[in-house]
Amino acid sequence: MAVSRTVLPRKGLVQPQHGLTGYEADQDANWQLLDTNVAFLSDLAPPQATDLGINGVVWGLALSTSASLTPGLTNGVLYAQGIRYAPLSAPTPPPAPPSSTNYLFYNSGSGFYYQAAAVGASAGDALIGQVVTSAPTVISATPATGIYGQVSLAPNAPGNFSVAHLLGRTPVGAVIQMTSSGSIWFQASLMFDATNVYLVASAAGITGKVQVW
């Protein structure tokens, strides 16, 4: 597959590893085009998912707090190492380490595990979300950003800023959509890495979203 990079100035459409076959210059049309890929991804065969390098939650698998160290988790669909995981009922993850903040991942070979950082221990591991515990219970649970999920942007000053994308890996691509007047665009030196998206705001108080996959 040919590698290409497409950037729409001040619109934020970026596909650094695999080129889109076509796009409209209008930002809303780009957003609609990318949203349709969520349904496409849920039907991907494992070799296709591996080729695209897209691993993570497609839908569901939402974390929740609990009265023990084992977080609540719904059923859903994810890809890890290019392999589809879709349990028919809600899976039970292992207990989280007490009195700490950790990230729950899924590996297609070994199953669920916790990691102190928001990046998987092995390539292709899928991030489920962040789990914060006290000594006996899960007190906070933040689901991962799903594939083609959105992260809210609300810079409090003009200039450079960054946000955690909670995708669990370096995004394959990203697109920005403004939800207010003003502009937000990617930093020229580094657009994103395994944990954050790096952006520039034209003013304080503006809002937007970045979609990552």
PDB file of C-alpha atoms in Angstrom:
ATOM      1  CA  MET A   1       0.000   0.000   0.000  1.00  0.00           C
ATOM      2  CA  ALA A   2       1.409   3.385  -0.981  1.00  0.00           C
ATOM      3  CA  VAL A   3       2.294   5.681   1.899  1.00  0.00           C
ATOM      4  CA  SER A   4       1.158   9.287   1.678  1.00  0.00           C
ATOM      5  CA  ARG A   5       0.428  12.242   3.895  1.00  0.00           C
ATOM      6  CA  THR A   6      -2.453  14.635   3.347  1.00  0.00           C
ATOM      7  CA  VAL A   7      -2.903  17.895   5.247  1.00  0.00           C
ATOM      8  CA  LEU A   8      -5.683  20.434   4.776  1.00  0.00           C
ATOM      9  CA  PRO A   9      -4.330  23.769   6.122  1.00  0.00           C
ATOM     10  CA  ARG A  10      -6.279  25.018   9.138  1.00  0.00           C
ATOM     11  CA  LYS A  11      -8.738  22.149   8.666  1.00  0.00           C
ATOM     12  CA  GLY A  12      -6.558  19.518  10.325  1.00  0.00           C
ATOM     13  CA  LEU A  13      -7.153  16.468   8.134  1.00  0.00           C
ATOM     14  CA  VAL A  14      -4.072  14.287   8.431  1.00  0.00           C
ATOM     15  CA  GLN A  15      -3.502  10.758   7.133  1.00  0.00           C
ATOM     16  CA  PRO A  16       0.252  10.210   7.703  1.00  0.00           C
ATOM     17  CA  GLN A  17       0.451   6.483   6.970  1.00  0.00           C
ATOM     18  CA  HIS A  18      -2.216   5.617   4.413  1.00  0.00           C
ATOM     19  CA  GLY A  19      -3.759   8.076   1.939  1.00  0.00           C
ATOM     20  CA  LEU A  20      -7.493   8.589   1.711  1.00  0.00           C
ATOM     21  CA  THR A  21      -8.852   7.862  -1.768  1.00  0.00           C
ATOM     22  CA  GLY A  22     -10.617  11.200  -1.947  1.00  0.00           C
ATOM     23  CA  TYR A  23     -11.854  14.094   0.165  1.00  0.00           C
ATOM     24  CA  GLU A  24     -13.728  17.367   0.043  1.00  0.00           C
ATOM     25  CA  ALA A  25     -12.072  20.569   1.168  1.00  0.00           C
ATOM     26  CA  ASP A  26     -15.049  21.358   3.364  1.00  0.00           C
ATOM     27  CA  GLN A  27     -14.369  20.407   6.984  1.00  0.00           C
ATOM     28  CA  ASP A  28     -17.836  19.005   7.664  1.00  0.00           C
ATOM     29  CA  ALA A  29     -17.625  16.755   4.626  1.00  0.00           C
ATOM     30  CA  ASN A  30     -14.293  15.404   5.867  1.00  0.00           C
ATOM     31  CA  TRP A  31     -15.819  14.694   9.280  1.00  0.00           C
ATOM     32  CA  GLN A  32     -18.745  12.830   7.737  1.00  0.00           C
ATOM     33  CA  LEU A  33     -16.385  10.799   5.552  1.00  0.00           C
ATOM     34  CA  LEU A  34     -14.312   9.697   8.554  1.00  0.00           C
ATOM     35  CA  ASP A  35     -17.367   8.851  10.668  1.00  0.00           C
ATOM     36  CA  THR A  36     -18.521   6.340   8.042  1.00  0.00           C
ATOM     37  CA  ASN A  37     -15.307   4.380   8.600  1.00  0.00           C
ATOM     38  CA  VAL A  38     -16.407   3.335  12.103  1.00  0.00           C
ATOM     39  CA  ALA A  39     -18.964   0.931  10.629  1.00  0.00           C
ATOM     40  CA  PHE A  40     -16.385  -0.209   8.053  1.00  0.00           C
ATOM     41  CA  LEU A  41     -13.810  -0.972  10.732  1.00  0.00           C
ATOM     42  CA  SER A  42     -16.159  -3.215  12.739  1.00  0.00           C
ATOM     43  CA  ASP A  43     -16.314  -5.537   9.708  1.00  0.00           C
ATOM     44  CA  LEU A  44     -12.584  -5.600   8.946  1.00  0.00           C
ATOM     45  CA  ALA A  45     -10.953  -8.989   8.588  1.00  0.00           C
ATOM     46  CA  PRO A  46      -7.899  -9.441  10.861  1.00  0.00           C
ATOM     47  CA  PRO A  47      -5.319  -9.165   8.016  1.00  0.00           C
ATOM     48  CA  GLN A  48      -6.800  -5.826   6.964  1.00  0.00           C
ATOM     49  CA  ALA A  49      -6.714  -4.458  10.498  1.00  0.00           C
ATOM     50  CA  THR A  50      -3.096  -5.583  10.821  1.00  0.00           C
ATOM     51  CA  ASP A  51      -2.154  -3.927   7.540  1.00  0.00           C
ATOM     52  CA  LEU A  52      -3.714  -0.629   8.566  1.00  0.00           C
ATOM     53  CA  GLY A  53      -2.075  -0.741  11.995  1.00  0.00           C
ATOM     54  CA  ILE A  54      -5.416   0.048  13.629  1.00  0.00           C
ATOM     55  CA  ASN A  55      -5.841  -1.546  17.053  1.00  0.00           C
ATOM     56  CA  GLY A  56      -8.125  -0.424  19.860  1.00  0.00           C
ATOM     57  CA  VAL A  57     -11.754  -0.318  20.929  1.00  0.00           C
ATOM     58  CA  VAL A  58     -14.328  -0.152  18.135  1.00  0.00           C
ATOM     59  CA  TRP A  59     -17.363   0.143  20.442  1.00  0.00           C
ATOM     60  CA  GLY A  60     -18.385  -0.766  23.976  1.00  0.00           C
ATOM     61  CA  LEU A  61     -15.936  -2.244  26.523  1.00  0.00           C
ATOM     62  CA  ALA A  62     -16.696   0.698  28.800  1.00  0.00           C
ATOM     63  CA  LEU A  63     -15.031   0.784  32.206  1.00  0.00           C
ATOM     64  CA  SER A  64     -16.819   1.738  35.417  1.00  0.00           C
ATOM     65  CA  THR A  65     -16.061   2.097  39.111  1.00  0.00           C
ATOM     66  CA  SER A  66     -16.714  -0.745  41.541  1.00  0.00           C
ATOM     67  CA  ALA A  67     -16.794  -1.617  45.230  1.00  0.00           C
ATOM     68  CA  SER A  68     -13.751  -3.848  44.740  1.00  0.00           C
ATOM     69  CA  LEU A  69     -10.463  -3.576  42.861  1.00  0.00           C
ATOM     70  CA  THR A  70     -12.018  -5.225  39.794  1.00  0.00           C
ATOM     71  CA  PRO A  71     -13.462  -2.506  37.527  1.00  0.00           C
ATOM     72  CA  GLY A  72     -16.781  -2.952  35.802  1.00  0.00           C
ATOM     73  CA  LEU A  73     -16.531  -3.646  32.062  1.00  0.00           C
ATOM     74  CA  THR A  74     -19.231  -3.986  29.414  1.00  0.00           C
ATOM     75  CA  ASN A  75     -19.033  -6.185  26.346  1.00  0.00           C
ATOM     76  CA  GLY A  76     -18.034  -4.700  22.991  1.00  0.00           C
ATOM     77  CA  VAL A  77     -15.596  -5.044  20.112  1.00  0.00           C
ATOM     78  CA  LEU A  78     -11.878  -4.290  19.842  1.00  0.00           C
ATOM     79  CA  TYR A  79      -8.876  -5.180  17.710  1.00  0.00           C
ATOM     80  CA  ALA A  80      -5.561  -6.270  19.242  1.00  0.00           C
ATOM     81  CA  GLN A  81      -2.651  -7.468  17.093  1.00  0.00           C
ATOM     82  CA  GLY A  82      -5.123  -7.209  14.204  1.00  0.00           C
ATOM     83  CA  ILE A  83      -7.390  -9.843  15.780  1.00  0.00           C
ATOM     84  CA  ARG A  84     -11.042  -9.081  16.519  1.00  0.00           C
ATOM     85  CA  TYR A  85     -12.164  -9.612  20.122  1.00  0.00           C
ATOM     86  CA  ALA A  86     -15.943  -9.493  20.630  1.00  0.00           C
ATOM     87  CA  PRO A  87     -17.105 -11.300  23.815  1.00  0.00           C
ATOM     88  CA  LEU A  88     -20.787 -12.217  23.893  1.00  0.00           C
ATOM     89  CA  SER A  89     -21.073 -11.190  27.545  1.00  0.00           C
ATOM     90  CA  ALA A  90     -19.240  -8.655  29.688  1.00  0.00           C
ATOM     91  CA  PRO A  91     -15.679  -9.885  30.366  1.00  0.00           C
ATOM     92  CA  THR A  92     -14.116  -9.728  33.822  1.00  0.00           C
ATOM     93  CA  PRO A  93     -10.703  -8.029  33.947  1.00  0.00           C
ATOM     94  CA  PRO A  94      -8.203  -8.837  36.708  1.00  0.00           C
ATOM     95  CA  PRO A  95      -8.130  -6.748  39.901  1.00  0.00           C
ATOM     96  CA  ALA A  96      -6.266  -3.476  39.526  1.00  0.00           C
ATOM     97  CA  PRO A  97      -3.259  -2.621  41.716  1.00  0.00           C
ATOM     98  CA  PRO A  98      -4.433  -0.834  44.896  1.00  0.00           C
ATOM     99  CA  SER A  99      -3.943   2.877  45.632  1.00  0.00           C
ATOM    100  CA  SER A 100      -2.622   3.780  42.191  1.00  0.00           C
ATOM    101  CA  THR A 101      -3.429   4.897  38.654  1.00  0.00           C
ATOM    102  CA  ASN A 102      -3.046   2.300  35.921  1.00  0.00           C
ATOM    103  CA  TYR A 103      -4.152   1.598  32.362  1.00  0.00           C
ATOM    104  CA  LEU A 104      -6.013  -1.561  31.394  1.00  0.00           C
ATOM    105  CA  PHE A 105      -4.914  -3.168  28.105  1.00  0.00           C
ATOM    106  CA  TYR A 106      -5.893  -6.245  26.130  1.00  0.00           C
ATOM    107  CA  ASN A 107      -3.433  -8.505  24.309  1.00  0.00           C
ATOM    108  CA  SER A 108      -4.828 -11.067  21.844  1.00  0.00           C
ATOM    109  CA  GLY A 109      -2.517 -13.768  23.193  1.00  0.00           C
ATOM    110  CA  SER A 110      -2.416 -13.172  26.944  1.00  0.00           C
ATOM    111  CA  GLY A 111      -5.616 -11.221  27.648  1.00  0.00           C
ATOM    112  CA  PHE A 112      -6.086  -8.279  30.024  1.00  0.00           C
ATOM    113  CA  TYR A 113      -3.257  -6.626  31.961  1.00  0.00           C
ATOM    114  CA  TYR A 114      -2.425  -3.329  33.688  1.00  0.00           C
ATOM    115  CA  GLN A 115       0.289  -0.886  32.725  1.00  0.00           C
ATOM    116  CA  ALA A 116       1.522   2.193  34.586  1.00  0.00           C
ATOM    117  CA  ALA A 117       1.770   4.172  31.321  1.00  0.00           C
ATOM    118  CA  ALA A 118      -0.911   4.819  28.685  1.00  0.00           C
ATOM    119  CA  VAL A 119       1.066   2.870  26.044  1.00  0.00           C
ATOM    120  CA  GLY A 120       0.822  -0.896  25.673  1.00  0.00           C
ATOM    121  CA  ALA A 121       3.630  -3.268  26.629  1.00  0.00           C
ATOM    122  CA  SER A 122       3.513  -4.908  23.190  1.00  0.00           C
ATOM    123  CA  ALA A 123       2.794  -3.609  19.704  1.00  0.00           C
ATOM    124  CA  GLY A 124      -0.852  -4.026  18.806  1.00  0.00           C
ATOM    125  CA  ASP A 125      -2.206  -4.112  22.375  1.00  0.00           C
ATOM    126  CA  ALA A 126      -5.579  -2.372  22.768  1.00  0.00           C
ATOM    127  CA  LEU A 127      -6.128   0.230  25.495  1.00  0.00           C
ATOM    128  CA  ILE A 128      -9.369  -0.257  27.447  1.00  0.00           C
ATOM    129  CA  GLY A 129      -8.998   2.763  29.709  1.00  0.00           C
ATOM    130  CA  GLN A 130      -7.600   4.334  32.871  1.00  0.00           C
ATOM    131  CA  VAL A 131      -8.366   2.894  36.314  1.00  0.00           C
ATOM    132  CA  VAL A 132      -7.749   4.795  39.570  1.00  0.00           C
ATOM    133  CA  THR A 133      -7.955   2.853  42.825  1.00  0.00           C
ATOM    134  CA  SER A 134      -7.954   3.415  46.560  1.00  0.00           C
ATOM    135  CA  ALA A 135      -6.788   0.607  48.840  1.00  0.00           C
ATOM    136  CA  PRO A 136     -10.018  -1.447  48.458  1.00  0.00           C
ATOM    137  CA  THR A 137     -12.010  -0.039  45.499  1.00  0.00           C
ATOM    138  CA  VAL A 138     -11.964   1.439  41.981  1.00  0.00           C
ATOM    139  CA  ILE A 139     -12.740   5.129  42.519  1.00  0.00           C
ATOM    140  CA  SER A 140     -12.403   6.394  38.941  1.00  0.00           C
ATOM    141  CA  ALA A 141     -12.604   4.755  35.529  1.00  0.00           C
ATOM    142  CA  THR A 142     -12.023   6.555  32.230  1.00  0.00           C
ATOM    143  CA  PRO A 143     -12.697   4.624  29.010  1.00  0.00           C
ATOM    144  CA  ALA A 144     -10.104   4.760  26.241  1.00  0.00           C
ATOM    145  CA  THR A 145     -10.791   6.788  23.135  1.00  0.00           C
ATOM    146  CA  GLY A 146     -12.168   4.362  20.588  1.00  0.00           C
ATOM    147  CA  ILE A 147     -10.979   4.088  17.015  1.00  0.00           C
ATOM    148  CA  TYR A 148     -12.374   7.162  15.223  1.00  0.00           C
ATOM    149  CA  GLY A 149     -13.205   8.526  18.659  1.00  0.00           C
ATOM    150  CA  GLN A 150     -13.193  12.225  19.522  1.00  0.00           C
ATOM    151  CA  VAL A 151     -11.260  14.212  22.119  1.00  0.00           C
ATOM    152  CA  SER A 152     -12.580  17.628  23.192  1.00  0.00           C
ATOM    153  CA  LEU A 153     -10.357  20.683  22.796  1.00  0.00           C
ATOM    154  CA  ALA A 154     -10.677  23.793  24.974  1.00  0.00           C
ATOM    155  CA  PRO A 155      -7.362  25.716  25.105  1.00  0.00           C
ATOM    156  CA  ASN A 156      -7.179  28.345  27.839  1.00  0.00           C
ATOM    157  CA  ALA A 157      -4.608  30.486  26.031  1.00  0.00           C
ATOM    158  CA  PRO A 158      -3.446  31.147  22.467  1.00  0.00           C
ATOM    159  CA  GLY A 159      -0.403  29.259  21.191  1.00  0.00           C
ATOM    160  CA  ASN A 160       0.845  25.719  21.620  1.00  0.00           C
ATOM    161  CA  PHE A 161      -0.998  23.175  23.780  1.00  0.00           C
ATOM    162  CA  SER A 162      -1.416  19.416  23.996  1.00  0.00           C
ATOM    163  CA  VAL A 163      -4.131  16.939  24.994  1.00  0.00           C
ATOM    164  CA  ALA A 164      -3.956  13.247  25.879  1.00  0.00           C
ATOM    165  CA  HIS A 165      -5.733  11.189  23.235  1.00  0.00           C
ATOM    166  CA  LEU A 166      -6.051   7.924  25.268  1.00  0.00           C
ATOM    167  CA  LEU A 167      -5.798   5.790  22.128  1.00  0.00           C
ATOM    168  CA  GLY A 168      -3.039   3.635  23.636  1.00  0.00           C
ATOM    169  CA  ARG A 169      -0.700   3.993  20.649  1.00  0.00           C
ATOM    170  CA  THR A 170       0.431   6.553  18.086  1.00  0.00           C
ATOM    171  CA  PRO A 171      -2.577   7.459  15.914  1.00  0.00           C
ATOM    172  CA  VAL A 172      -2.598   6.425  12.272  1.00  0.00           C
ATOM    173  CA  GLY A 173      -4.258   9.747  11.521  1.00  0.00           C
ATOM    174  CA  ALA A 174      -6.272  12.621  12.995  1.00  0.00           C
ATOM    175  CA  VAL A 175      -8.666  15.367  11.973  1.00  0.00           C
ATOM    176  CA  ILE A 176      -9.686  18.581  13.764  1.00  0.00           C
ATOM    177  CA  GLN A 177     -13.196  20.028  13.784  1.00  0.00           C
ATOM    178  CA  MET A 178     -13.932  23.452  15.228  1.00  0.00           C
ATOM    179  CA  THR A 179     -17.045  23.861  17.376  1.00  0.00           C
ATOM    180  CA  SER A 180     -16.621  27.624  17.810  1.00  0.00           C
ATOM    181  CA  SER A 181     -15.121  30.543  15.948  1.00  0.00           C
ATOM    182  CA  GLY A 182     -11.324  30.703  15.748  1.00  0.00           C
ATOM    183  CA  SER A 183      -8.806  28.119  14.579  1.00  0.00           C
ATOM    184  CA  ILE A 184      -6.917  25.137  15.978  1.00  0.00           C
ATOM    185  CA  TRP A 185      -4.253  23.362  13.951  1.00  0.00           C
ATOM    186  CA  PHE A 186      -1.463  20.846  14.438  1.00  0.00           C
ATOM    187  CA  GLN A 187       2.004  21.920  15.504  1.00  0.00           C
ATOM    188  CA  ALA A 188       4.454  21.812  12.617  1.00  0.00           C
ATOM    189  CA  SER A 189       7.240  20.023  14.515  1.00  0.00           C
ATOM    190  CA  LEU A 190       5.123  17.189  15.971  1.00  0.00           C
ATOM    191  CA  MET A 191       1.430  16.512  15.388  1.00  0.00           C
ATOM    192  CA  PHE A 192       0.974  13.530  17.720  1.00  0.00           C
ATOM    193  CA  ASP A 193       2.773  10.689  19.467  1.00  0.00           C
ATOM    194  CA  ALA A 194       1.777   7.631  21.489  1.00  0.00           C
ATOM    195  CA  THR A 195       0.117   9.663  24.258  1.00  0.00           C
ATOM    196  CA  ASN A 196      -0.691  13.218  23.123  1.00  0.00           C
ATOM    197  CA  VAL A 197      -1.918  15.374  20.249  1.00  0.00           C
ATOM    198  CA  TYR A 198       0.074  18.618  19.810  1.00  0.00           C
ATOM    199  CA  LEU A 199      -1.874  21.651  18.664  1.00  0.00           C
ATOM    200  CA  VAL A 200      -1.895  25.417  18.260  1.00  0.00           C
ATOM    201  CA  ALA A 201      -4.827  27.688  19.184  1.00  0.00           C
ATOM    202  CA  SER A 202      -5.522  31.049  17.619  1.00  0.00           C
ATOM    203  CA  ALA A 203      -7.118  32.382  20.830  1.00  0.00           C
ATOM    204  CA  ALA A 204      -8.243  31.445  24.315  1.00  0.00           C
ATOM    205  CA  GLY A 205     -11.798  30.277  24.914  1.00  0.00           C
ATOM    206  CA  ILE A 206     -12.290  28.551  21.575  1.00  0.00           C
ATOM    207  CA  THR A 207     -13.425  24.924  21.332  1.00  0.00           C
ATOM    208  CA  GLY A 208     -13.080  22.014  18.969  1.00  0.00           C
ATOM    209  CA  LYS A 209     -12.624  18.255  18.701  1.00  0.00           C
ATOM    210  CA  VAL A 210      -9.903  16.043  17.334  1.00  0.00           C
ATOM    211  CA  GLN A 211     -10.858  12.663  15.918  1.00  0.00           C
ATOM    212  CA  VAL A 212      -8.166   9.983  16.046  1.00  0.00           C
ATOM    213  CA  TRP A 213      -7.796   6.511  14.590  1.00  0.00           C
TER     214      TRP A 213
END
